[in-house]
Coordinates of C-alpha atoms in Angstrom, one line a residue:
X1 CA 1.1 -21.1 89.9
X2 CA -2.4 -21.3 88.9
X3 CA -4.7 -23.1 91.2
X4 CA -6.8 -25.8 89.0
X5 CA -10.6 -26.2 89.8
X6 CA -11.6 -29.1 87.9
X7 CA -14.8 -28.3 86.2
X8 CA -16.8 -29.6 83.4
X9 CA -19.2 -27.9 81.2
X10 CA -21.6 -29.6 78.8
X11 CA -22.3 -27.2 76.2
X12 CA -24.8 -27.6 73.4
X13 CA -23.5 -26.2 70.0
X14 CA -27.0 -26.3 68.3
X15 CA -28.2 -27.9 65.0
X16 CA -25.3 -27.0 62.7
X17 CA -25.3 -23.4 61.7
X18 CA -22.8 -21.4 63.8
X19 CA -24.9 -18.7 64.3
X20 CA -27.6 -21.0 66.2
X21 CA -25.3 -20.9 69.4
X22 CA -26.2 -19.1 72.6
X23 CA -24.0 -16.3 74.1
X24 CA -23.5 -18.6 77.4
X25 CA -22.2 -21.4 75.3
X26 CA -19.8 -19.0 73.6
X27 CA -18.3 -17.6 76.7
X28 CA -17.9 -21.2 78.0
X29 CA -16.0 -22.2 74.8
X30 CA -13.9 -19.0 75.5
X31 CA -13.1 -20.0 78.8
X32 CA -12.2 -23.5 78.3
X33 CA -8.8 -24.9 79.2
X34 CA -9.6 -28.1 77.1
X35 CA -12.6 -28.6 74.5
X36 CA -13.6 -32.3 73.6
X37 CA -15.7 -32.0 70.6
X38 CA -18.1 -34.1 68.5
X39 CA -18.7 -34.7 65.0
X40 CA -21.8 -32.9 64.5
X41 CA -20.7 -29.8 65.9
X42 CA -19.6 -26.8 63.3
X43 CA -16.0 -26.4 63.5
X44 CA -16.2 -22.6 63.1
X45 CA -17.1 -22.5 66.8
X46 CA -13.7 -23.6 67.8
X47 CA -12.5 -20.2 66.5
X48 CA -13.8 -18.9 69.9
X49 CA -11.5 -21.0 71.6
X50 CA -8.3 -19.5 73.5
X51 CA -5.2 -20.3 71.6
X52 CA -3.9 -21.8 74.7
X53 CA -6.9 -24.3 74.7
X54 CA -6.5 -28.0 73.9
X55 CA -8.9 -29.2 71.3
X56 CA -9.7 -32.9 71.1
X57 CA -11.9 -34.3 68.6
X58 CA -14.0 -37.3 70.2
X59 CA -16.7 -37.7 68.1
X60 CA -18.0 -40.7 65.6
X61 CA -17.7 -40.6 61.7
X62 CA -19.3 -43.2 59.5
X63 CA -19.4 -45.7 62.7
X64 CA -15.8 -45.4 63.7
X65 CA -15.2 -43.9 67.0
X66 CA -12.5 -41.7 67.8
X67 CA -12.8 -42.6 71.5
X68 CA -15.1 -44.9 73.3
X69 CA -17.8 -43.4 75.6
X70 CA -15.9 -44.8 78.8
X71 CA -12.6 -43.3 77.4
X72 CA -14.3 -40.0 77.1
X73 CA -15.7 -40.2 80.6
X74 CA -12.1 -40.7 81.8
X75 CA -10.3 -37.9 79.5
X76 CA -12.7 -35.7 81.1
X77 CA -11.6 -36.3 84.6
X78 CA -7.9 -36.5 83.5
X79 CA -8.0 -33.3 81.6
X80 CA -10.0 -31.3 84.1
X81 CA -7.6 -32.5 87.0
X82 CA -4.6 -31.4 85.3
X83 CA -5.8 -28.4 83.2
X84 CA -8.8 -27.0 84.9
X85 CA -11.9 -26.2 82.7
X86 CA -13.1 -29.0 80.4
X87 CA -15.9 -28.1 77.9
X88 CA -17.8 -30.8 76.2
X89 CA -18.9 -29.6 73.0
X90 CA -21.9 -31.5 71.9
X91 CA -24.4 -30.9 68.8
X92 CA -28.0 -29.7 69.2
X93 CA -29.0 -29.9 72.9
X94 CA -26.6 -32.1 75.2
X95 CA -29.6 -33.6 77.0
X96 CA -31.8 -34.6 73.9
X97 CA -29.8 -37.8 72.9
X98 CA -26.7 -36.3 73.6
X99 CA -25.5 -38.5 76.6
X100 CA -24.7 -35.4 78.6
X101 CA -26.4 -36.5 81.7
X102 CA -24.4 -39.9 81.5
X103 CA -21.0 -37.9 81.5
X104 CA -22.1 -35.6 84.6
X105 CA -23.2 -38.8 86.4
X106 CA -19.6 -40.3 85.8
X107 CA -17.4 -37.2 86.9
X108 CA -19.6 -36.1 89.9
X109 CA -17.8 -38.7 92.3
X110 CA -14.4 -37.1 91.1
X111 CA -15.1 -33.8 92.7
X112 CA -15.7 -31.9 89.4
X113 CA -17.8 -28.8 89.5
X114 CA -20.5 -29.4 86.8
X115 CA -22.3 -26.9 84.5
X116 CA -24.6 -27.5 81.6
X117 CA -25.3 -24.9 78.8
X118 CA -28.6 -26.0 76.8
X119 CA -28.3 -25.8 72.9
X120 CA -30.7 -25.5 70.4
X121 CA -32.3 -29.2 69.5
X122 CA -31.7 -30.0 66.0
X123 CA -35.1 -31.8 66.6
X124 CA -37.0 -28.3 66.7
X125 CA -34.8 -26.2 64.5
X126 CA -34.1 -28.2 61.4
X127 CA -37.8 -28.7 60.7
X128 CA -38.3 -24.9 61.3
X129 CA -35.5 -23.8 59.1
X130 CA -37.5 -25.8 56.4
X131 CA -40.7 -23.9 57.2
X132 CA -42.3 -27.2 59.1
X133 CA -43.9 -26.3 62.3
X134 CA -44.1 -29.3 64.7
X135 CA -47.6 -28.1 65.9
X136 CA -50.1 -26.2 64.1
X137 CA -53.7 -25.5 65.1
X138 CA -56.0 -27.9 63.1
X139 CA -53.3 -30.1 62.3
X140 CA -51.2 -31.3 65.1
X141 CA -51.6 -30.7 68.7
X142 CA -48.3 -32.3 70.1
X143 CA -44.9 -34.1 69.0
X144 CA -42.8 -37.0 69.8
X145 CA -39.0 -36.9 69.5
X146 CA -37.6 -40.4 69.3
X147 CA -34.4 -42.2 68.7
X148 CA -34.8 -44.2 65.5
X149 CA -32.2 -46.8 66.6
X150 CA -31.6 -47.9 70.1
X151 CA -28.4 -48.7 72.1
X152 CA -28.8 -52.4 70.9
X153 CA -29.3 -51.3 67.7
X154 CA -32.8 -52.3 67.1
X155 CA -36.0 -49.8 66.1
X156 CA -37.5 -48.0 69.1
X157 CA -40.6 -49.4 70.4
X158 CA -41.7 -46.1 70.9
X159 CA -42.1 -45.3 67.3
X160 CA -45.0 -48.0 67.2
X161 CA -46.8 -46.0 69.9
X162 CA -46.0 -42.9 68.3
X163 CA -47.4 -44.2 65.1
X164 CA -51.0 -44.8 66.7
X165 CA -51.3 -41.0 67.5
X166 CA -52.3 -38.1 65.6
X167 CA -49.1 -36.2 66.9
X168 CA -46.3 -35.0 64.6
X169 CA -43.2 -37.6 64.8
X170 CA -39.7 -36.2 64.7
X171 CA -37.2 -39.3 64.4
X172 CA -33.8 -38.8 64.8
X173 CA -30.8 -41.4 64.1
X174 CA -33.5 -43.0 62.1
X175 CA -32.2 -43.3 58.2
X176 CA -30.7 -47.0 59.0
X177 CA -34.2 -48.1 60.0
X178 CA -36.3 -45.7 57.7
X179 CA -38.1 -48.9 55.7
X180 CA -39.1 -50.6 58.9
X181 CA -40.4 -47.5 60.4
X182 CA -42.3 -46.6 57.5
X183 CA -43.9 -50.1 57.6
X184 CA -44.7 -49.2 61.2
X185 CA -47.0 -46.2 60.0
X186 CA -48.2 -47.8 56.9
X187 CA -49.7 -50.7 59.5
X188 CA -51.4 -48.1 61.0
X189 CA -53.4 -46.7 58.0
X190 CA -51.0 -43.7 57.3
X191 CA -49.5 -44.9 54.0
X192 CA -50.4 -41.3 52.8
X193 CA -49.2 -39.5 55.4
X194 CA -46.8 -36.6 54.6
X195 CA -43.0 -37.2 55.2
X196 CA -40.0 -35.0 55.3
X197 CA -36.3 -35.9 55.3
X198 CA -33.7 -32.9 56.0
X199 CA -29.8 -33.9 56.0
X200 CA -27.2 -31.6 57.3
X201 CA -29.9 -29.3 58.4
X202 CA -29.3 -25.4 58.8
X203 CA -26.0 -25.7 57.1
X204 CA -24.8 -24.9 53.6
X205 CA -24.8 -28.8 52.8
X206 CA -28.5 -28.9 53.9
X207 CA -30.7 -31.4 51.5
X208 CA -34.1 -32.0 51.7
X209 CA -36.8 -34.7 50.5
X210 CA -40.3 -34.7 50.8
X211 CA -42.7 -37.5 50.2
X212 CA -45.4 -39.7 52.0
X213 CA -45.0 -42.9 54.2
X214 CA -45.6 -45.2 51.2
X215 CA -43.0 -43.4 48.7
X216 CA -40.4 -41.5 51.1
X217 CA -38.0 -44.4 50.6
X218 CA -37.7 -44.2 47.0
X219 CA -37.2 -40.3 47.3
X220 CA -34.4 -41.0 49.7
X221 CA -33.0 -43.3 47.0
X222 CA -33.5 -40.6 44.2
X223 CA -32.1 -37.7 46.1
X224 CA -29.4 -39.6 47.7
X225 CA -30.1 -38.7 51.5
X226 CA -28.4 -40.3 54.3
X227 CA -27.1 -39.2 57.7
X228 CA -26.9 -37.1 59.5
X229 CA -30.6 -36.8 58.9
X230 CA -34.0 -35.9 60.9
X231 CA -37.4 -37.7 59.6
X232 CA -40.4 -36.0 60.3
X233 CA -43.9 -37.6 59.7
X234 CA -47.2 -35.8 60.2
X235 CA -49.6 -33.3 58.2
X236 CA -47.5 -30.5 59.3
X237 CA -44.8 -31.5 56.4
X238 CA -47.4 -30.1 54.0
X239 CA -46.8 -26.6 55.4
X240 CA -43.6 -26.8 53.8
X241 CA -44.8 -27.2 50.4
X242 CA -47.1 -24.3 51.0
X243 CA -44.5 -22.0 51.9
X244 CA -42.4 -23.3 49.2
X245 CA -45.3 -22.4 46.6
X246 CA -45.6 -18.7 48.2
X247 CA -41.9 -18.5 47.6
X248 CA -42.2 -19.4 44.1
X249 CA -44.8 -17.1 43.4
X250 CA -42.9 -14.0 45.1
X251 CA -40.0 -14.9 42.7
X252 CA -42.2 -14.8 39.6
X253 CA -43.5 -11.5 40.8
X254 CA -39.9 -10.0 41.0
X255 CA -39.2 -11.5 37.3
X256 CA -42.2 -9.9 36.0

């Protein structure tokens, strides 16, 4: 009889493109007895799982939860005790607004071995795929990564602080508060600051909108942008325009 060693590995699945995952993450998926996966992971990654592995969707879609967080915590412990290695597969990096630390805190008193496999955070990778550097000499010396909506469903107060800085500001889970967020930047005299919004970044369904603080809400309506999306505020967004212009020139030369 197989000796069961209860174990939890929190795995970051990356920003969406199934190739943007680490080798260590793939090995963890391959060795899992149970995989609890979220809505934002690319399901192609589940192809790495053993045919014997139990796959359980525990994510959220359009505000509807398959499981509440307390239920997920209990499920991790129950499956680890009865089956062994549980992989908790999360989009992006599990320690960047991924609640990975909360789940580890919950299971440790139950005697589970715990491990973390970092993932490529969407906050970094998604802007990069669009040619937007979060830092660039002469344009931005630092960047903030902020959740747009807090646990209490309010706009994060850190946005007010970030809007006062010269840093690039990356906002996750902020589309529902977009107008309110832009009003904050506008009040700091940044109405003409560039803004980029990237929906479904690094995937085949990726959509992109670019504008300024005072126009981006109209751009969102026109291009029908929605969650899941990342908001980037700062002069570095203009870099994407420059790259796009160069690409068009190259295409023109090819045609000629």
